[in-house]
Tab-separated table of C-alpha atoms and ligand atoms in Angstrom:
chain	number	residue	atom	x	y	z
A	1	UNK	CA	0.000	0.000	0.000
A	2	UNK	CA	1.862	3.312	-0.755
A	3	UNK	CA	2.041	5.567	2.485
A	4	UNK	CA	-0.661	8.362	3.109
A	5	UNK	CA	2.328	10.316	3.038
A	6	UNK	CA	3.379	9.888	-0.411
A	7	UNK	CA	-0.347	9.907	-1.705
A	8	UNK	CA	-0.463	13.485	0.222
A	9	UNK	CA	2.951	14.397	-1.449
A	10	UNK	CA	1.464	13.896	-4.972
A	11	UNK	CA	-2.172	15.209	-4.121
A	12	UNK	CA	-0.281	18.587	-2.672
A	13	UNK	CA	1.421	18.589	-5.818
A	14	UNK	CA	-1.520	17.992	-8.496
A	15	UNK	CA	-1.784	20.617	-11.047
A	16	UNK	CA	-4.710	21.242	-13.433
A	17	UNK	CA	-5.857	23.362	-16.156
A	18	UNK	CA	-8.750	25.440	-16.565
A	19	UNK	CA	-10.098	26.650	-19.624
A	20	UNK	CA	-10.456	29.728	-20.030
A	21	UNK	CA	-13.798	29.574	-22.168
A	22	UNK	CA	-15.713	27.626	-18.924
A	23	UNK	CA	-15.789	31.447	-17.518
A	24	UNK	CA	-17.683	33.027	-20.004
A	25	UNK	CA	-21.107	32.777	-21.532
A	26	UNK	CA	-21.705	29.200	-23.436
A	27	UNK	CA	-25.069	26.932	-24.357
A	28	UNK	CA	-26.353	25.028	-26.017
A	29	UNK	CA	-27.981	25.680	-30.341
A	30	UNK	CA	-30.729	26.374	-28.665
A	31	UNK	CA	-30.454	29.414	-25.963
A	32	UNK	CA	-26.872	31.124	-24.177
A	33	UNK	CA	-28.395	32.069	-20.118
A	34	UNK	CA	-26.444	34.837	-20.060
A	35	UNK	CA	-24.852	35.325	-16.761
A	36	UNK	CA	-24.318	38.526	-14.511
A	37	UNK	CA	-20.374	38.599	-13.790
A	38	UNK	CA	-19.167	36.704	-16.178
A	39	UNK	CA	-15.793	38.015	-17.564
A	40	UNK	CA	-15.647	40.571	-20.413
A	41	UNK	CA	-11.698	39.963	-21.334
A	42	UNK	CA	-9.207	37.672	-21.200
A	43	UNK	CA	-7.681	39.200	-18.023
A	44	UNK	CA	-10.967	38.863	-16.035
A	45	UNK	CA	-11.215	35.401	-17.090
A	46	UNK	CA	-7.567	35.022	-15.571
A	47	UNK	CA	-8.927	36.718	-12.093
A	48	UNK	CA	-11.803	34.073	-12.303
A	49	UNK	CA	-9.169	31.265	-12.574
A	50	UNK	CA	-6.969	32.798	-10.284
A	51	UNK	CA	-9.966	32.090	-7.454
A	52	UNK	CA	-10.134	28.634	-8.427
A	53	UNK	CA	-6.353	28.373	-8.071
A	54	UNK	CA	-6.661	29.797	-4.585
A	55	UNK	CA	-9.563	27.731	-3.434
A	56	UNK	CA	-7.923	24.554	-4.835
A	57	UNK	CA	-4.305	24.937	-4.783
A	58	UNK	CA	-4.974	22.574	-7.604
A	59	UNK	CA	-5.095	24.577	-10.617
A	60	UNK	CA	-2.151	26.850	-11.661
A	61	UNK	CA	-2.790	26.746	-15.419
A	62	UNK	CA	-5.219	27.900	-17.752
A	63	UNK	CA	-5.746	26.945	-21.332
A	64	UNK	CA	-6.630	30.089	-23.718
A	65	UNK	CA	-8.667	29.760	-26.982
A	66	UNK	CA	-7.641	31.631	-29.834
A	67	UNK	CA	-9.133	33.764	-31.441
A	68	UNK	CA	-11.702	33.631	-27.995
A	69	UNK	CA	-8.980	35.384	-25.987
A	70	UNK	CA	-6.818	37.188	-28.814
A	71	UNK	CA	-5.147	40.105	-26.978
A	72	UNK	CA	-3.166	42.565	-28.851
A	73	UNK	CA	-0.078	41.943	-26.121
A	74	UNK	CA	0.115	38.453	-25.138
A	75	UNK	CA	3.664	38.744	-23.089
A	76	UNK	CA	1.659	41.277	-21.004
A	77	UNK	CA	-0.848	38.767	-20.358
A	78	UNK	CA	1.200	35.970	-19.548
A	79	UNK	CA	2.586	38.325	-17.013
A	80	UNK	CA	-0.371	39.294	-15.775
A	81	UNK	CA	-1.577	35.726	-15.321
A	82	UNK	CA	2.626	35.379	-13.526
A	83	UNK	CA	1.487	38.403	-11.757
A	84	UNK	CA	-1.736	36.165	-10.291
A	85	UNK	CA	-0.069	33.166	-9.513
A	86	UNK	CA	-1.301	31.455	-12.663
A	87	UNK	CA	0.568	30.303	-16.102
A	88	UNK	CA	-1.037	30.115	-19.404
A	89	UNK	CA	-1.435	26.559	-20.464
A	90	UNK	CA	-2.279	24.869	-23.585
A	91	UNK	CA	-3.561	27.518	-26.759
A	92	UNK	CA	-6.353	25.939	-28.287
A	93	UNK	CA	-6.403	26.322	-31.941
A	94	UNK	CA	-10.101	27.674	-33.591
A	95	UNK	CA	-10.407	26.564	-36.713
A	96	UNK	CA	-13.789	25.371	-36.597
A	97	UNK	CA	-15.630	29.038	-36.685
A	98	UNK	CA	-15.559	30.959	-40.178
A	99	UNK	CA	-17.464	30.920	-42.731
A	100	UNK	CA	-14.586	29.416	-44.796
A	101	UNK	CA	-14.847	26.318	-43.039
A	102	UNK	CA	-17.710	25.136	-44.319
A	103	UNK	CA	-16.204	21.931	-45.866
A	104	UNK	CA	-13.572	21.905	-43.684
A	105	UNK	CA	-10.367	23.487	-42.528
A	106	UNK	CA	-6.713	21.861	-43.048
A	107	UNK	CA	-8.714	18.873	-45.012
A	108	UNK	CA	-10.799	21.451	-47.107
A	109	UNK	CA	-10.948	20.676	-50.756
A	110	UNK	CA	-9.362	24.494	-51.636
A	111	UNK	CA	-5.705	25.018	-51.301
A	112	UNK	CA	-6.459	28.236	-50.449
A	113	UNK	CA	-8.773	27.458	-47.351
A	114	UNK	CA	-6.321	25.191	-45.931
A	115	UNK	CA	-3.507	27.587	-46.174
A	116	UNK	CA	-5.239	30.277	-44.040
A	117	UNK	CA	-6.323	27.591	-41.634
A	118	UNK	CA	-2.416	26.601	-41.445
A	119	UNK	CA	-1.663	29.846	-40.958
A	120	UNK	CA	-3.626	30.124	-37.902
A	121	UNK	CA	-2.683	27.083	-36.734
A	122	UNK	CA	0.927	28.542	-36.656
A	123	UNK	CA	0.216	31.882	-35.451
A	124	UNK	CA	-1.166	29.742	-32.213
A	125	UNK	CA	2.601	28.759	-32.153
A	126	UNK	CA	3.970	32.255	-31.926
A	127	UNK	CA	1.524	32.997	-29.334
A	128	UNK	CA	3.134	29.756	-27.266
A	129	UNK	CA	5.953	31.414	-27.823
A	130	UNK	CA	5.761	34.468	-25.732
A	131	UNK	CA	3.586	33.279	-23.500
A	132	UNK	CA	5.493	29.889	-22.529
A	133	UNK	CA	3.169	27.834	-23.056
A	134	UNK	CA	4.473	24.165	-23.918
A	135	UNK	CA	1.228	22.517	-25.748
A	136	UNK	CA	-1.366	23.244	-28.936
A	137	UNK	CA	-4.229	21.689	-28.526
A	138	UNK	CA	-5.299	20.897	-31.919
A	139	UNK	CA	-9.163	20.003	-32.680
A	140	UNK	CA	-10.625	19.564	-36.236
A	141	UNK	CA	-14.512	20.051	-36.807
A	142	UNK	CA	-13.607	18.844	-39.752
A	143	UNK	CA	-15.453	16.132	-41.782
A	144	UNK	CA	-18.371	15.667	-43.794
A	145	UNK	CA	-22.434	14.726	-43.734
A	146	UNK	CA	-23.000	12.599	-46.763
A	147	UNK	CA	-21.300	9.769	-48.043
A	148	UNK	CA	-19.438	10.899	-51.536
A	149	UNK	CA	-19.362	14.679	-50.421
A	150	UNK	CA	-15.368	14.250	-50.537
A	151	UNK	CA	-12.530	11.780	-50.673
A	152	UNK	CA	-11.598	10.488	-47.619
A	153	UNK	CA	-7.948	9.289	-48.650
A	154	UNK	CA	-7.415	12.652	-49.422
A	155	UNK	CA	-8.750	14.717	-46.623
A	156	UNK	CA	-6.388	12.278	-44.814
A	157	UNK	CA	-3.619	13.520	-46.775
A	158	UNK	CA	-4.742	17.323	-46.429
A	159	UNK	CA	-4.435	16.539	-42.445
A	160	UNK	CA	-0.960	15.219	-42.856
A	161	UNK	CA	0.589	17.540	-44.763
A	162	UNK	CA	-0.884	20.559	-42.056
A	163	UNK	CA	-0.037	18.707	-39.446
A	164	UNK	CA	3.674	17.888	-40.526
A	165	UNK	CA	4.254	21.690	-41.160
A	166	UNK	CA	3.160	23.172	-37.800
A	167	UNK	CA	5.307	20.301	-36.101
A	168	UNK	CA	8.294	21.615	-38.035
A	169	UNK	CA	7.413	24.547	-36.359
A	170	UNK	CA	7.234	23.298	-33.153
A	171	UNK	CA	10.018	24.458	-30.588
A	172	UNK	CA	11.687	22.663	-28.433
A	173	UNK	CA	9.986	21.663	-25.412
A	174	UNK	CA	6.772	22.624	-27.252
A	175	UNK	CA	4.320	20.077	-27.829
A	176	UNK	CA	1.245	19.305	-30.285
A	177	UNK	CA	-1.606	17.933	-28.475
A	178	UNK	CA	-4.035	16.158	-31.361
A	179	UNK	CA	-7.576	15.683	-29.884
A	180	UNK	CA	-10.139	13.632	-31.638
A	181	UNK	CA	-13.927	13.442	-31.303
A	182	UNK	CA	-16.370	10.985	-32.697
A	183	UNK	CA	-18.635	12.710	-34.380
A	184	UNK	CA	-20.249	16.718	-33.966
A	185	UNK	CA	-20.421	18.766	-36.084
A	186	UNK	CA	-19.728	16.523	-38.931
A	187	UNK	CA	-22.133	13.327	-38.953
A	188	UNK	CA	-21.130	11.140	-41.442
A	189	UNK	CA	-17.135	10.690	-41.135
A	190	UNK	CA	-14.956	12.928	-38.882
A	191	UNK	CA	-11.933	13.183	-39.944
A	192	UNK	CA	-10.286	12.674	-36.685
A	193	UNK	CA	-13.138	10.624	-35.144
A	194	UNK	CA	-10.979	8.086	-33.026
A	195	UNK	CA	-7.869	8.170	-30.772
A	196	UNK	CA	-6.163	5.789	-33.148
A	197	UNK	CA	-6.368	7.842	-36.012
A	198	UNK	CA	-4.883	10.569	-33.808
A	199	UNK	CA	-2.384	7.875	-33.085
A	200	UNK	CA	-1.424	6.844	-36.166
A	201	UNK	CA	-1.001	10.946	-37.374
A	202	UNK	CA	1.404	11.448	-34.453
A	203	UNK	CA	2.980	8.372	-34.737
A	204	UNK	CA	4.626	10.036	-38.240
A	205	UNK	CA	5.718	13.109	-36.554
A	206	UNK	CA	7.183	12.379	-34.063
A	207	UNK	CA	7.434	12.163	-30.015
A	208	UNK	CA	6.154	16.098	-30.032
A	209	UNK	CA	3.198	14.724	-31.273
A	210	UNK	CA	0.728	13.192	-28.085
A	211	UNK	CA	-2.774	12.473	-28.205
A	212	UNK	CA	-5.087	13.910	-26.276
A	213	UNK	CA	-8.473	12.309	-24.919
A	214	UNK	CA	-11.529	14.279	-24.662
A	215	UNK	CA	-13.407	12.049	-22.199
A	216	UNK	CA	-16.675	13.248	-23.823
A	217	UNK	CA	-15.398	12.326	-27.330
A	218	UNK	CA	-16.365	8.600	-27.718
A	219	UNK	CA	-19.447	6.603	-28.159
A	220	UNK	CA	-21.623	5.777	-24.867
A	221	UNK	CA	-19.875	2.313	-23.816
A	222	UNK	CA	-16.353	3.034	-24.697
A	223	UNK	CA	-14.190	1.728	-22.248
A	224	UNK	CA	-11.947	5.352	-22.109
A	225	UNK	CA	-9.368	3.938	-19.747
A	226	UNK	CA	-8.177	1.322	-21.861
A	227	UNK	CA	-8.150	3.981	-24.220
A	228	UNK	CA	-5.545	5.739	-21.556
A	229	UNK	CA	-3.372	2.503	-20.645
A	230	UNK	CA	-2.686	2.171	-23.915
A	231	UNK	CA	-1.306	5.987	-25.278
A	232	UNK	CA	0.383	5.760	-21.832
A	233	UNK	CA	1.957	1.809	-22.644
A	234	UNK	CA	2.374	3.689	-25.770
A	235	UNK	CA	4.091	7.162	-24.502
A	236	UNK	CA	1.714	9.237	-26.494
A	237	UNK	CA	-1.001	10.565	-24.151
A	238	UNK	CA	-0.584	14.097	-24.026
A	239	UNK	CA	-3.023	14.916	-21.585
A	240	UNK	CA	-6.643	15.100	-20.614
A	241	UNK	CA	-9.774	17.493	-21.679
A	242	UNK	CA	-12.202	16.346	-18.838
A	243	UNK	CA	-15.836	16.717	-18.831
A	244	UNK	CA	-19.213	14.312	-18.179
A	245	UNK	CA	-21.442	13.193	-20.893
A	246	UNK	CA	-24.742	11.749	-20.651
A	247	UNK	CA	-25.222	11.504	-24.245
A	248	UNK	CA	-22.866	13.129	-26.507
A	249	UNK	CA	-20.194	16.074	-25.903
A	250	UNK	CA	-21.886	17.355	-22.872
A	251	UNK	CA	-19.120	18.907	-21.486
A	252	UNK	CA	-20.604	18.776	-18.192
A	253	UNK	CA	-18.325	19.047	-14.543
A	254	UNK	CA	-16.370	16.113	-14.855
A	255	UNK	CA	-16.905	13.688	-12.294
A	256	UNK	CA	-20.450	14.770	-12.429
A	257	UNK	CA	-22.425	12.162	-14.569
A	258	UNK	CA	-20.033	8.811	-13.764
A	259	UNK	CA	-17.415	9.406	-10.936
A	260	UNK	CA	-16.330	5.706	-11.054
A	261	UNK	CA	-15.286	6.034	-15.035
A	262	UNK	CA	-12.603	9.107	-14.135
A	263	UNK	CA	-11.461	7.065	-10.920
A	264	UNK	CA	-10.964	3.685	-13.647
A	265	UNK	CA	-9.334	6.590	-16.037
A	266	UNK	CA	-7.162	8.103	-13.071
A	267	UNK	CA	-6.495	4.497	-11.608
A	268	UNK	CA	-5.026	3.845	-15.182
A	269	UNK	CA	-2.930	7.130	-15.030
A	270	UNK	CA	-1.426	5.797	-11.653
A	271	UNK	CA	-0.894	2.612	-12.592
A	272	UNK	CA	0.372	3.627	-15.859
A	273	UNK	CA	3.075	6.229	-14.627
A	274	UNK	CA	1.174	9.070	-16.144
A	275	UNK	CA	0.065	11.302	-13.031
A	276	UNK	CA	3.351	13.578	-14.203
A	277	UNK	CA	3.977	16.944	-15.778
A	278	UNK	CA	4.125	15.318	-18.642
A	279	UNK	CA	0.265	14.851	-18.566
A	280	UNK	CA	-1.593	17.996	-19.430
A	281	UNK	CA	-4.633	17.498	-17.049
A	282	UNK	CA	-7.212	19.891	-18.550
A	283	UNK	CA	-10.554	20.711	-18.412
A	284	UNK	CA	-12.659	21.252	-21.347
A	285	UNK	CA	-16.491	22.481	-19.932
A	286	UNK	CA	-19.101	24.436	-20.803
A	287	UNK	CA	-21.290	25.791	-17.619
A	288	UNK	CA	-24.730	26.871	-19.142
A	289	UNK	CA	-27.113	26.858	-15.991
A	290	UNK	CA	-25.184	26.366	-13.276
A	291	UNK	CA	-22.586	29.658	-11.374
A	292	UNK	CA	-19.241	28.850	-13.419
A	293	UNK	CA	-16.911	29.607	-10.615
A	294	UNK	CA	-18.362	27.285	-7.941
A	295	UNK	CA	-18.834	24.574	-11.112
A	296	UNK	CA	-15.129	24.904	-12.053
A	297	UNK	CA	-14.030	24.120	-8.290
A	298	UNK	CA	-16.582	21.166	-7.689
A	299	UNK	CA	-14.864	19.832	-11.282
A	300	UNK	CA	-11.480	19.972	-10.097
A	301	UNK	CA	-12.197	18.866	-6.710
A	302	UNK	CA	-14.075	15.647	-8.076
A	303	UNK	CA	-10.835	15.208	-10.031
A	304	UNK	CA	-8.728	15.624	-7.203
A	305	UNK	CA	-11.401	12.808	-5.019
A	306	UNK	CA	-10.691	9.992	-8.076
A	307	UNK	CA	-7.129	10.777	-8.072
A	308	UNK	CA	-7.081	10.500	-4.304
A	309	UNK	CA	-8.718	7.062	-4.479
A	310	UNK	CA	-6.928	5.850	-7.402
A	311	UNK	CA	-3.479	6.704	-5.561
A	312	UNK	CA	-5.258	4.845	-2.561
A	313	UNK	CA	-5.473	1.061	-4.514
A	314	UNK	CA	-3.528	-0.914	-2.864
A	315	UNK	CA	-1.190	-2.307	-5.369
A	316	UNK	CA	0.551	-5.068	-3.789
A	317	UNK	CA	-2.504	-6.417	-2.960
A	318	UNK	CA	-4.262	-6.063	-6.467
A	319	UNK	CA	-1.480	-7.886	-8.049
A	320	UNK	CA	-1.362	-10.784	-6.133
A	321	UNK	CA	-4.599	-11.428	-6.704
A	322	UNK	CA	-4.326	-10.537	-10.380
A	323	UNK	CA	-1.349	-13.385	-10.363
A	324	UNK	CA	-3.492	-16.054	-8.236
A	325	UNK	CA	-6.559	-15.260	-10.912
A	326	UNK	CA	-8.349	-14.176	-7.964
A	327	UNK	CA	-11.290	-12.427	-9.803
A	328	UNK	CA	-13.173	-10.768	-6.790
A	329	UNK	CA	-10.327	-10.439	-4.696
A	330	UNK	CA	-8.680	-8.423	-7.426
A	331	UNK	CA	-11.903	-6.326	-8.194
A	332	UNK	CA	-12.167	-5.915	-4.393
A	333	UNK	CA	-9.007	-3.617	-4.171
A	334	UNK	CA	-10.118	-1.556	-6.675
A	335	UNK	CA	-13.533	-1.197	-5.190
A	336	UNK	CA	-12.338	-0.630	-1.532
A	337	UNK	CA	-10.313	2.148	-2.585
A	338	UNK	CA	-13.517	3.489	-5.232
A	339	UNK	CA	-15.201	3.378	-1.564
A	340	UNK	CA	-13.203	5.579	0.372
A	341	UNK	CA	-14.467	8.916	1.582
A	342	UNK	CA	-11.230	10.712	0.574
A	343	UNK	CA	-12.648	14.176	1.979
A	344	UNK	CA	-11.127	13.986	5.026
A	345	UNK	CA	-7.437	13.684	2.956
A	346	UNK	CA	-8.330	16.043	1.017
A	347	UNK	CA	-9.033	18.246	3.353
A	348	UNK	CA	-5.366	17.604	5.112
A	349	UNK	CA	-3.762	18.199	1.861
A	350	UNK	CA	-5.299	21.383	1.664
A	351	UNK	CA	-4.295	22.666	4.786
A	352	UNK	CA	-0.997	21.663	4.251
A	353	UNK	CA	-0.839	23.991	1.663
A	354	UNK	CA	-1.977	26.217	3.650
A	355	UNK	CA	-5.976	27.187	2.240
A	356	UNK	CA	-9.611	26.547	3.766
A	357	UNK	CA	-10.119	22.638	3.815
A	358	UNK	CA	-13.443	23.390	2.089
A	359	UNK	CA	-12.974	25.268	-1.390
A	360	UNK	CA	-16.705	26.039	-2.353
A	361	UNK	CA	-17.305	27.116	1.172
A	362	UNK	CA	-14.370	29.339	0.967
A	363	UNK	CA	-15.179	30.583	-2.414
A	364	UNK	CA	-19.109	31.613	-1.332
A	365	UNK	CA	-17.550	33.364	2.387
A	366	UNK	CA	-15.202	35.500	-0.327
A	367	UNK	CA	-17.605	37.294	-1.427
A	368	UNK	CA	-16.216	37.299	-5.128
A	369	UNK	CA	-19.338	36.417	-6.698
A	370	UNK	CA	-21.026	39.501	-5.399
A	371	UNK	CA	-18.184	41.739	-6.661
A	372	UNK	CA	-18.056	40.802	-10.063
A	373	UNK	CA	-21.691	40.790	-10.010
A	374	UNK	CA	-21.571	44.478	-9.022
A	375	UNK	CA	-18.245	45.476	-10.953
A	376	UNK	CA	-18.613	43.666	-14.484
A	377	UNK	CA	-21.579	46.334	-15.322
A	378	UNK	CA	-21.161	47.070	-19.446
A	379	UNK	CA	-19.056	45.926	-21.790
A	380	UNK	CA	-19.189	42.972	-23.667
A	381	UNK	CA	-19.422	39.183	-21.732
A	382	UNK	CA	-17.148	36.651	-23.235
A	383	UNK	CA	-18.730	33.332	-24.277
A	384	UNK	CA	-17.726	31.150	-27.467
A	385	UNK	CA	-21.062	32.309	-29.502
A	386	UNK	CA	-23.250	29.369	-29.375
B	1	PSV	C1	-14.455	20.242	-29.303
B	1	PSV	O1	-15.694	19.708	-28.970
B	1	PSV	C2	-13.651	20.615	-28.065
B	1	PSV	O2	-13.616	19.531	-27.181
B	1	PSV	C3	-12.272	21.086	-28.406
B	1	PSV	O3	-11.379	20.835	-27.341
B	1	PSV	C4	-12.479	22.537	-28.536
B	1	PSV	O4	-11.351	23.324	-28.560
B	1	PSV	C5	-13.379	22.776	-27.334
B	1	PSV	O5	-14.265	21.677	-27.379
B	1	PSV	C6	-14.129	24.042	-27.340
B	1	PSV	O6	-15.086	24.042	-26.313
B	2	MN	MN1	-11.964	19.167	-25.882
């Protein structure tokens, strides 16, 4: 069993990413709830996450999405975010959200479409640049909605040739993070629908080249931490969007719908040597109903509570019964640590590091949510236009 002190050591030391989209206005097709508060620019969305951070002590990063937070001085951002106690994580690529894209972006039939899509794709690279940040998160809406409309082999091609040149690009240290998603808003083939397709793309560039799993990106069923074992087996997981799903790409507080599938996914991570730096723990959520703050400190806590009980299976005893083919003994050490109430530990790492034990109680007694309320009068609130 590894010592409560060493679980403590890496709990105290768990680091996640917020994105910085979760803070503004989002929806669904159908209707954005505006919300009073809400962050108007980029830097208020870094004061948001830099309440999260101090409620947490989990969550020194935050992901930006270009063109969503396109400043016109991004080393002055990156020090303001310094200046909070924050870094800027992964920039999130858009290309997904002009009228250009119709048929697509890198894979798009015209040269010409592709090319400015490329050139985005590398401006997102000079913007990691001067702002430090190590990954690009790359996400393609790209596909198409009726067999024929285009040739697959090709659009295949298209990807491979945009992908090669922004990885030439790539400093060093920097990383390309390719994400995949089954299916939205193309409905008859995506053209990065599956995590080995992402796979077999990075595979040809190189080890800059990780995948990263969306765990609302696969079909209900899919057993995601298999998924995980094997990029990690493989050395090729990049890192994590988390969210819930009911249905499709909910993008709900992860650990919300199924808390047992991200303690299997973190249980994997553990086991697989991938609760490192070299995992980009993200989240990727949209808060429509519910106060975004509060929503983005219940998501990292509930990632915090899996990781807890994942680092608390007792791995001596799991593999002995794994070796004697001791079914239900086996599934019992998983299960006993699924069953611990971790709050208590959680609450002892947090004091260790010196904040409240209880973040959401800490966050409402701050009296934060009142103040942007009252100070975020005019202007124009961010959100991602749905
Ligand atoms: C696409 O559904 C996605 O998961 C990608 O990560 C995008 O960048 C993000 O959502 C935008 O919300
Ligand atoms: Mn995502």
């Amino acid at each position: 069993m590894t010592a409560v002190s060493a679980v403590k050591a890496a709990l105290r030391s768990q680091a996640l990413e917020t994105p910085s989209w979760a803070y503004g206005n989002s929806g669904t097709r159908f209707k954005v709830f505006a919300q009073p508060g809400v962050p108007r620019t980029p830097r208020e969305k870094l004061d948001d996450a830099a309440r999260v951070h101090a409620h947490t002590g989990a969550a020194p990063a935050v992901a930006l999405h270009i063109p969503w937070d396109r400043v016109d001085d991004y080393p002055a951002l990156a020090a303001y975010a310094r200046e909070l106690g924050l870094r800027i994580g992964a920039i999130n690529a858009n290309v997904f959200q002009d009228d250009d894209y119709r048929l697509g972006s890198v894979t798009h039939p015209d040269p010409a479409v592709r090319r400015k899509a490329l050139d985005h794709l590398l401006e997102c690279v000079d913007i990691m640049d001067v702002t430090g940040s190590r990954d690009l998160k790359l996400w393609f809406a790209d596909g198409t909605n009726y067999p024929g409309q285009d040739d697959l082999h090709l659009r295949q091609d298209r990807l491979a040739d945009a992908l090669a040149a922004v990885y030439e690009r790539l400093g060093e240290g920097q990383r390309m993070l390719l994400e995949y998603k089954l299916f939205e808003p193309a409905f008859y083939a995506t053209d990065v629908p599956d995590w080995g397709t992402a796979y077999a793309h990075c595979l040809k560039l190189g080890d800059q080249a990780q995948v990263v799993v969306d765990t609302g990106h696969h079909a209900p069923g899919t057993n995601i931490e298999f998924i995980v074992a094997l990029l990690l087996r493989e050395r090729r997981l990049g890192g994590f969007d988390f969210n819930s799903r009911f249905y499709a790409d909910d993008d709900l507080m992860a650990g919300a719908a199924d808390p047992f599938q991200l303690f299997r996914i973190m249980y994997e991570v553990v086991r697989g040597g991938g609760l490192s730096p070299d995992t980009a723990f993200m989240l990727d959520q949209c808060h429509n109903i519910e106060p975004k703050i509060p929503a983005i400190i219940r998501s990292v806590m509930n990632v915090q509570e899996a990781t807890a009980k994942a680092l608390l299976v007792d791995g001596d005893a799991l593999s002995a019964a794994q070796r004697e083919g001791d079914v239900l003994g086996a599934n019992a050490a998983l299960m006993d640590a699924y069953a611990t109430d971790v709050r208590p530990l959680l609450a002892e790492v947090r004091s260790d590091l010196g904040i409240d034990p209880d973040p959401l109680g800490a966050y409402q007694r701050s009296g934060w949510a009142d103040k942007i309320r009252s100070e975020r009068v005019g202007g124009t609130q961010a959100g991602w236009g749905a």
